[in-house]
CSV table of C-alpha atoms in Angstrom, one decimal:
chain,number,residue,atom,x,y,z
A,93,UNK,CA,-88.3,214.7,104.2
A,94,UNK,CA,-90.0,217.6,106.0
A,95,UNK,CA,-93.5,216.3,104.2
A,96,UNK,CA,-93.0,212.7,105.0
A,97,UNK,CA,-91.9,213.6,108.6
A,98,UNK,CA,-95.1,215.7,109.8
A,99,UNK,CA,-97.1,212.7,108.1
A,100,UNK,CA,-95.3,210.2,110.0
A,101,UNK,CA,-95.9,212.2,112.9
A,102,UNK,CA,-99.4,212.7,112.9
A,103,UNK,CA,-100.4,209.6,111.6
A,104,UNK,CA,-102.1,210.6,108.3
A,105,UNK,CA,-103.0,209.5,105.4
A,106,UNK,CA,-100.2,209.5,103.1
A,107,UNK,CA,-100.9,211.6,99.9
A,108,UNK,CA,-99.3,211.6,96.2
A,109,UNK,CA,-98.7,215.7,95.8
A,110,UNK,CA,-96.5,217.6,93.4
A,111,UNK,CA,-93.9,219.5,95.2
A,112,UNK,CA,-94.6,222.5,93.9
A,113,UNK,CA,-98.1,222.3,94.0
A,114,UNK,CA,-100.7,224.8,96.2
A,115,UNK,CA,-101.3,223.5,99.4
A,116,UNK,CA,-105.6,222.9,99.4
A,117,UNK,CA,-107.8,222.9,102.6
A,118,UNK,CA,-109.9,220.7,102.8
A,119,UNK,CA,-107.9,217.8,100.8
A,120,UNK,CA,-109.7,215.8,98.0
A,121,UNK,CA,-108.6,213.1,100.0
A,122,UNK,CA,-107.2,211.9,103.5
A,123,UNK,CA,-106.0,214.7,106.1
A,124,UNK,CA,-103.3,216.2,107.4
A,125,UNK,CA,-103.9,216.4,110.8
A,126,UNK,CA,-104.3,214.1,114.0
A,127,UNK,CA,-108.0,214.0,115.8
A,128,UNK,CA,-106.7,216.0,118.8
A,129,UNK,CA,-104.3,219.1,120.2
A,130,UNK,CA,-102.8,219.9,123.7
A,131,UNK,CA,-103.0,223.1,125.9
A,132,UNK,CA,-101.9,224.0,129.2
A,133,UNK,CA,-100.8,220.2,128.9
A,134,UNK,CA,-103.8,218.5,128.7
A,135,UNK,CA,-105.3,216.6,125.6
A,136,UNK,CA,-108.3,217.7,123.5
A,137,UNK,CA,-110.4,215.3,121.3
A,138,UNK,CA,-111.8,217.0,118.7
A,139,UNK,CA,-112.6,216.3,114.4
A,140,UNK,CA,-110.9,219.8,113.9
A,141,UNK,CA,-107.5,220.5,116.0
A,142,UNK,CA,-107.0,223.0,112.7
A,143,UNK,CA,-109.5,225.1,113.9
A,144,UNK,CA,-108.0,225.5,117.2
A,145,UNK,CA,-104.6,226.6,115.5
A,146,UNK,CA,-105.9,228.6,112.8
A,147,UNK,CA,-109.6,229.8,112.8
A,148,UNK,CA,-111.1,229.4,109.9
A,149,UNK,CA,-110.4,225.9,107.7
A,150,UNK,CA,-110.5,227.8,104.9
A,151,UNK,CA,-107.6,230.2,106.3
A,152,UNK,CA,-104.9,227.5,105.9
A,153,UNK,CA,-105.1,227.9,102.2
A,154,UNK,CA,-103.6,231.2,102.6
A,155,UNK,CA,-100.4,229.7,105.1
A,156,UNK,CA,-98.6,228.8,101.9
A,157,UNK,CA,-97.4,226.2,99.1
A,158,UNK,CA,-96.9,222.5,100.0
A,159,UNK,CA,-93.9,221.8,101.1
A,160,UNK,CA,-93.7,224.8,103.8
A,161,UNK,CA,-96.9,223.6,104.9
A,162,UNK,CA,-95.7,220.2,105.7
A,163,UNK,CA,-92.6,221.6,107.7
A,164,UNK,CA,-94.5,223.7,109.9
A,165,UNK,CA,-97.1,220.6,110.5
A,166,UNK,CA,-94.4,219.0,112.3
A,167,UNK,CA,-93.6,221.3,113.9
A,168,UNK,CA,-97.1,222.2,115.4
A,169,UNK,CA,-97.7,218.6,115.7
A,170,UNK,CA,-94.6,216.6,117.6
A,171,UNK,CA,-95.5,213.7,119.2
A,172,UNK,CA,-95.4,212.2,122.4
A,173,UNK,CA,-95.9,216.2,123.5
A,174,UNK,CA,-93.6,216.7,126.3
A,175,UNK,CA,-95.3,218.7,129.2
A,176,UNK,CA,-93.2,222.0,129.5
A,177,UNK,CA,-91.9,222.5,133.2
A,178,UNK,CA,-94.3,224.4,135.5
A,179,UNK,CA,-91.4,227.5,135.4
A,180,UNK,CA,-90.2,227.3,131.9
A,181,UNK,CA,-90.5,231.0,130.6
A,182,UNK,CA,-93.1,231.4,127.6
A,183,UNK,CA,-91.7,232.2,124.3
A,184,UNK,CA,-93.6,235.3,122.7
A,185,UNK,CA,-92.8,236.1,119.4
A,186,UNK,CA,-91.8,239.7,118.2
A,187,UNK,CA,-93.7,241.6,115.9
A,188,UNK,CA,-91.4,244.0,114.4
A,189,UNK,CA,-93.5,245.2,111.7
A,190,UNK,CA,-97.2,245.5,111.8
A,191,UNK,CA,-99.4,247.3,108.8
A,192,UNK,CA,-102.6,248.3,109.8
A,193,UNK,CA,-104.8,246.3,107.5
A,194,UNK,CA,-108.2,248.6,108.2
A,195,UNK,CA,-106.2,251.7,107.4
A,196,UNK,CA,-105.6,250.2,103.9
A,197,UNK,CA,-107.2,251.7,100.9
A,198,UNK,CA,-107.3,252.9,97.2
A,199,UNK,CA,-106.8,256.8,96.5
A,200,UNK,CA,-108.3,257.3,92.7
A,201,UNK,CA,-106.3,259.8,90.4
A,202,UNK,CA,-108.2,261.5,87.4
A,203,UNK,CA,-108.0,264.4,85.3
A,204,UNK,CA,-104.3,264.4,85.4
A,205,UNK,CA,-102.8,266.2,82.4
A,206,UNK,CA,-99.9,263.2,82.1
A,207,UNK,CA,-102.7,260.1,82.6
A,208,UNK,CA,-103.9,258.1,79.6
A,209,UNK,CA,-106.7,257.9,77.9
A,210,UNK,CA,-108.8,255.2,76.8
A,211,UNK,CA,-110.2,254.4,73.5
A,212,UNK,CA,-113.0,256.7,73.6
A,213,UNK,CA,-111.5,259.6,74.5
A,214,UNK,CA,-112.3,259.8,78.3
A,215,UNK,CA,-108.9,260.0,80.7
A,216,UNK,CA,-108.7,256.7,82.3
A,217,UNK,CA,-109.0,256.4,86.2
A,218,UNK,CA,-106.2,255.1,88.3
A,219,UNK,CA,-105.5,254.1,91.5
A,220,UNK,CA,-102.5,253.9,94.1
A,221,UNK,CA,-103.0,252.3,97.6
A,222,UNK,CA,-102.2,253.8,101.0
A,223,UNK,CA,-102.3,252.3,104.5
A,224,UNK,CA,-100.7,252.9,108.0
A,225,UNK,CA,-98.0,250.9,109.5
A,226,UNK,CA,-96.0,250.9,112.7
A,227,UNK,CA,-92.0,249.4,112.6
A,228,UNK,CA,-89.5,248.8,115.8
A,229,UNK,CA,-86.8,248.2,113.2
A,230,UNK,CA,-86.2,250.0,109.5
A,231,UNK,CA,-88.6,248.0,106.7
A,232,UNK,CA,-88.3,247.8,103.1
A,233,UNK,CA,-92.0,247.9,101.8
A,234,UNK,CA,-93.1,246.7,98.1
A,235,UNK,CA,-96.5,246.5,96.7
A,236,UNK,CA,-97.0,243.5,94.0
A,237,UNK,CA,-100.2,242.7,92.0
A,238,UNK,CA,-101.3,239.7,90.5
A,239,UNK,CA,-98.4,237.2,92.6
A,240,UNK,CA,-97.3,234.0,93.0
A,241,UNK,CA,-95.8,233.5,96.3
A,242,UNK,CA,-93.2,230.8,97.2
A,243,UNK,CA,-91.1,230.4,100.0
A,244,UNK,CA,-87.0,230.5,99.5
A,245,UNK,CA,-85.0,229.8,103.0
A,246,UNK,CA,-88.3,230.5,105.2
A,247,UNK,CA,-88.8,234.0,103.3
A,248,UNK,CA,-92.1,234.3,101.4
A,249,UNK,CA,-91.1,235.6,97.6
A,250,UNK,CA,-93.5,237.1,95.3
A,251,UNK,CA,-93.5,237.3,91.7
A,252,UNK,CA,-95.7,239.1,89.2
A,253,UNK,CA,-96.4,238.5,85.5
A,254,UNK,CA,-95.2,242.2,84.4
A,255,UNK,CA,-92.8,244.1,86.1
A,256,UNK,CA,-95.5,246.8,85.9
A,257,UNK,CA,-97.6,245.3,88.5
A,258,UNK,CA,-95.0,245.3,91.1
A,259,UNK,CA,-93.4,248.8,92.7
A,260,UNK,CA,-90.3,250.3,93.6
A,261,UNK,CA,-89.3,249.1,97.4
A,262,UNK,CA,-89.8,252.0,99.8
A,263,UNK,CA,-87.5,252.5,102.9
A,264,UNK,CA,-89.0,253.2,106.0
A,265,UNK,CA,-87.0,254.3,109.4
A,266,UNK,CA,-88.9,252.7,112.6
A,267,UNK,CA,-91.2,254.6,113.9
A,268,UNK,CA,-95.1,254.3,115.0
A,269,UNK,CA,-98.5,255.4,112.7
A,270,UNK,CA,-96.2,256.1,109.8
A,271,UNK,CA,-98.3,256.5,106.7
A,272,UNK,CA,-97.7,254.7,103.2
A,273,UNK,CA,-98.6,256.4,100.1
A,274,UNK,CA,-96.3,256.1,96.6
A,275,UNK,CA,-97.9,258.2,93.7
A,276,UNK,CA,-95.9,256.7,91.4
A,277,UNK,CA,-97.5,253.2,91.5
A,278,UNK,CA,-100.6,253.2,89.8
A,279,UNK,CA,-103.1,250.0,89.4
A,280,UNK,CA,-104.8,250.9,85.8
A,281,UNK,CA,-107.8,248.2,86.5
A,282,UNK,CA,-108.7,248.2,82.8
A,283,UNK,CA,-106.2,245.7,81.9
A,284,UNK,CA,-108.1,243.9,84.7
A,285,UNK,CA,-110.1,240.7,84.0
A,286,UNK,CA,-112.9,240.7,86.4
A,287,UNK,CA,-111.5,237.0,88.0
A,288,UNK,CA,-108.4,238.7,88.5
A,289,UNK,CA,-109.9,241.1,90.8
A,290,UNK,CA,-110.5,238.0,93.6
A,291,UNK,CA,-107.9,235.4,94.9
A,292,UNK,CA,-108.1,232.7,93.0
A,293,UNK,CA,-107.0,229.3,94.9
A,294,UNK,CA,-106.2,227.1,91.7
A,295,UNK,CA,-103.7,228.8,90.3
A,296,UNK,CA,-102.5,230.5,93.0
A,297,UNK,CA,-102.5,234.1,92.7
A,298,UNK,CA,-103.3,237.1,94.5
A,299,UNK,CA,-104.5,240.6,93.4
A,300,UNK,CA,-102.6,242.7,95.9
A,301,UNK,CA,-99.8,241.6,98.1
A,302,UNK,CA,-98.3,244.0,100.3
A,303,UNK,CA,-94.9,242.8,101.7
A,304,UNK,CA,-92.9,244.9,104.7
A,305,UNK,CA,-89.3,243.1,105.4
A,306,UNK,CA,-87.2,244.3,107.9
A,307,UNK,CA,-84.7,246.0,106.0
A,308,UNK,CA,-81.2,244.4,106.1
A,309,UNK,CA,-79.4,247.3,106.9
A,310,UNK,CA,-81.0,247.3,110.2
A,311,UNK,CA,-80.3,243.9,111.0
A,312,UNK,CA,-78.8,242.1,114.4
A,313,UNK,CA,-78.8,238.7,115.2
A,314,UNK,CA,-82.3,238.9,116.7
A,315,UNK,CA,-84.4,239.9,113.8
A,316,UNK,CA,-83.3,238.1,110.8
A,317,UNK,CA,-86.0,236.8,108.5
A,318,UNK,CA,-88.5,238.9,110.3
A,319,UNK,CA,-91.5,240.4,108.0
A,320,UNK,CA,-95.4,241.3,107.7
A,321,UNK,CA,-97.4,240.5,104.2
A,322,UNK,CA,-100.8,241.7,103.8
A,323,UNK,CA,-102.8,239.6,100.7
A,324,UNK,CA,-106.0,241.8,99.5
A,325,UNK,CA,-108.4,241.8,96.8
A,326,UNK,CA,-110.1,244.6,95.1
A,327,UNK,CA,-114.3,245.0,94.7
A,328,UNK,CA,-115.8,246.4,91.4
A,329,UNK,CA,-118.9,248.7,92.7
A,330,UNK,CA,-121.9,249.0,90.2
A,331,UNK,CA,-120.8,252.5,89.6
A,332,UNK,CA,-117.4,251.5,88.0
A,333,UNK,CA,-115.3,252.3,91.0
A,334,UNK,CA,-113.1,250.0,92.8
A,335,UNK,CA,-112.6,249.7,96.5
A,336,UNK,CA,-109.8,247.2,98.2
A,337,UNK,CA,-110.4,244.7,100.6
A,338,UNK,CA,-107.6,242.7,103.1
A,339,UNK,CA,-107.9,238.9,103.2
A,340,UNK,CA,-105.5,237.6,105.5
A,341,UNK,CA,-102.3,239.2,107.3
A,342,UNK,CA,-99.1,237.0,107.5
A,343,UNK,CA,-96.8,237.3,110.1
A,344,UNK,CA,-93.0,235.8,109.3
A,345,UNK,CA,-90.5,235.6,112.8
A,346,UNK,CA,-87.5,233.9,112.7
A,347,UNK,CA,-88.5,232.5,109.1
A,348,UNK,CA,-91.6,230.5,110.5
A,349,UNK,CA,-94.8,231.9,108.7
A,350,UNK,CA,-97.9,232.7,111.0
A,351,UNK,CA,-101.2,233.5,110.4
A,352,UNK,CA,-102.4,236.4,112.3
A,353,UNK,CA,-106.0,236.4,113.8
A,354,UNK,CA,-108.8,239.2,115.0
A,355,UNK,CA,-109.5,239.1,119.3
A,356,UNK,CA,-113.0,239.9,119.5
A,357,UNK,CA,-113.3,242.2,122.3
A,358,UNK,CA,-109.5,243.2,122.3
A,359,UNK,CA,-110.2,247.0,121.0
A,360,UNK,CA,-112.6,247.8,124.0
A,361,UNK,CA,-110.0,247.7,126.4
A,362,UNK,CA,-108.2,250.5,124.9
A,363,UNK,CA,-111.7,252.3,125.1
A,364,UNK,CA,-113.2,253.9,128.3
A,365,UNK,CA,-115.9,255.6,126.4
A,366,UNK,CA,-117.3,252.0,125.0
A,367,UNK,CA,-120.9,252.2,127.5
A,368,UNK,CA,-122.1,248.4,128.1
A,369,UNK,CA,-125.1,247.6,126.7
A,370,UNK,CA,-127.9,246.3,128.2
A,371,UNK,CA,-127.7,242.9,126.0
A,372,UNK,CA,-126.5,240.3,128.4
A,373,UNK,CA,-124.5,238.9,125.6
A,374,UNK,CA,-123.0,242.1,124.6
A,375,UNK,CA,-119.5,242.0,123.8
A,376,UNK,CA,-119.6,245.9,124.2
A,377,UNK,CA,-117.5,246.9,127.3
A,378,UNK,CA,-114.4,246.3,129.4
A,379,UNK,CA,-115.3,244.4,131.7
A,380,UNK,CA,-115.5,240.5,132.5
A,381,UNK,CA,-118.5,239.5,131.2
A,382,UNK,CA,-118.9,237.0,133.5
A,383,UNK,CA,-118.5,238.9,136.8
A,384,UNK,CA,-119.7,242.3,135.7
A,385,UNK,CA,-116.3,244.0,137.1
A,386,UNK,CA,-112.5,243.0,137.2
A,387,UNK,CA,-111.1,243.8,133.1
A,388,UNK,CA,-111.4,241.0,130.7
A,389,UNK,CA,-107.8,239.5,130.0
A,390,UNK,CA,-108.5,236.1,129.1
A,391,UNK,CA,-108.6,234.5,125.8
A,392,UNK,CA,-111.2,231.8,124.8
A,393,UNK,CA,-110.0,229.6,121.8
A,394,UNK,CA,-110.8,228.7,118.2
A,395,UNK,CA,-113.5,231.6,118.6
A,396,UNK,CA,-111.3,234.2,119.8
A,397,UNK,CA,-113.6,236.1,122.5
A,398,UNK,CA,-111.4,238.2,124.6
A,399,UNK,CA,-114.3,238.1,126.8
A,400,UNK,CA,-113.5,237.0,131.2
A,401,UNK,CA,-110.8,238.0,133.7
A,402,UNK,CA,-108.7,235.4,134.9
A,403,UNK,CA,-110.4,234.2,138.1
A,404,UNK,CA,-113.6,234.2,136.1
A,405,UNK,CA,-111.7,231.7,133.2
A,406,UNK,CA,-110.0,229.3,135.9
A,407,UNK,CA,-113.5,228.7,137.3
A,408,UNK,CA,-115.3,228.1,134.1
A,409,UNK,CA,-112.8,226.3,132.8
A,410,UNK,CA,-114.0,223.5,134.6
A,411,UNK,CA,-117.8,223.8,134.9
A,412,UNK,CA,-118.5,224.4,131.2
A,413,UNK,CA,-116.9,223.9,127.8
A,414,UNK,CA,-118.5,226.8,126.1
A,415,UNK,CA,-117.9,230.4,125.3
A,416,UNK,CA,-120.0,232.9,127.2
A,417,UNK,CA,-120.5,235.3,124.0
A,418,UNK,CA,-121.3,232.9,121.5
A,419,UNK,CA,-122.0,229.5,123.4
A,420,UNK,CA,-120.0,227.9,120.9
């Protein structure tokens, strides 16, 4: 119903797919999206309103199966949009849980006198991962590898081939720059095929998810079916070693899945030592890069340039239709 709905809705093509199969972008055939998008209640013409909403094309793939896909289409895409009244208060959605996807990384174990050894002899190297998080509610953290995901009543679910490839849950009190690290979960990358390292879009299955859920125990009213998934991948160097690599970060509030997205220019305002540089195009500073002095605070979408102030943004608004950092 929910797939016939946001079709209806959006006046697209209507396509013959499997229930349970992946959701694809871009389709084989038709689309699943109308030719425009609203904001600040005006309409916008474009061939790719799915840019607007998620970055990258490419990044829906990673949104979720089918028929969750099709749900949240109708909801991003209700027609006749009804204006919202001029004093109607903004809903912002509340991030609970938030792993720090740059702190994440692979701490390699050797020489240990309980490790294995492979065929030859040699001790085999293995590998846990580690990575920072910050919680305003207590989490439940589990690492799986090699998962399927599905979504059961708005929750993403993941389920691994071997229950070796999946960990023990962790419990975590709230608390900010708390640091994640669980010896006793070990990737042995020699049972590893090298396709298995990469996400692989056809059947579905990523190397390393990384799921914090707000731990039921903590629970109110508020913060049900709250959670943060982090999907990685893993690189094979030339020297044998492995490194990991984060893809895409999911945010789940109130059992709606959301992709998150970088701000370009966001992390300068936190830094007053950032110089500006001389490049007139330079997104390397905290200022407006229009005016030259009142902070940047305004957003600039699908490219994501935290880049003017507001007076700055009203007035360009409506003298030019193109980003000031990468003229897109």
């Amino acid at each position: 119903m929910g797939s016939l709905l946001s079709r209806r809705i959006a006046g697209v093509e209507d396509i013959d797919i499997q229930a349970n199969s992946a959701y694809r972008y871009p389709p084989k055939s038709g689309n699943y999206f109308a030719s425009h998008f609203f904001m600040g209640g005006e309409k916008f013409d474009t061939p790719h309103p799915e840019g607007y909403l998620f970055g990258e094309n490419m990044d829906l793939n990673f949104l979720g199966n089918r028929p969750v896909q099709a749900k949240l289409l109708a909801f991003l895409f209700q027609f006749p949009y009804v204006t919202p009244a001029p004093h109607e208060p903004v809903k912002t959605l509340r991030s609970l849980v938030n792993i720090r996807k740059d702190s994440l990384r692979l701490v390699r174990y050797k020489d240990d006198v309980d490790s294995p050894t492979e065929e030859n002899g040699k001790q085999k190297v293995l590998y846990s991962l580690e990575f920072t998080f910050d919680a305003d509610a207590r989490v439940a953290i589990t690492i799986y590898c090699q998962a399927t995901e599905e979504f059961v009543g708005g929750m993403a679910v993941y389920s691994t081939k071997n229950p070796s490839l999946q960990s023990e849950t962790v419990h975590y009190k709230r608390g900010v720059s708390q640091q994640f690290s669980l010896p006793s979960f070990k990737i042995d990358f020699s049972d590893w095929k090298d396709d298995e390292l990469n996400f692989d879009l056809d059947r579905g299955v990523f190397p390393v998810v990384i799921r914090a859920v707000v731990d039921e125990g903590d629970v109110v009213v508020e913060v049900t079916g709250h959670a943060h998934v982090l999907l990685a991948a893993f690189e094979k160097h030339v020297d044998g070693s492995f490194s990991v690599k984060p893809l895409k970060q999911k945010q789940i509030v109130d059992r709606v899945s959301y992709l998150l997205q970088e701000i370009y220019g966001i992390e300068n305002k936190n830094n007053q030592e950032t110089k500006p540089s001389d490049d007139e195009n330079s997104d390397n500073s905290n200022e407006c890069v229009v005016c030259l002095s009142d902070l940047r605070d305004t957003l600039i979408l699908p490219c994501r340039h935290l880049c003017l102030c507001n007076s700055c943004a009203d007035t360009l608004r409506y003298q030019a239709n193109n980003c000031p950092i990468c003229r897109l």
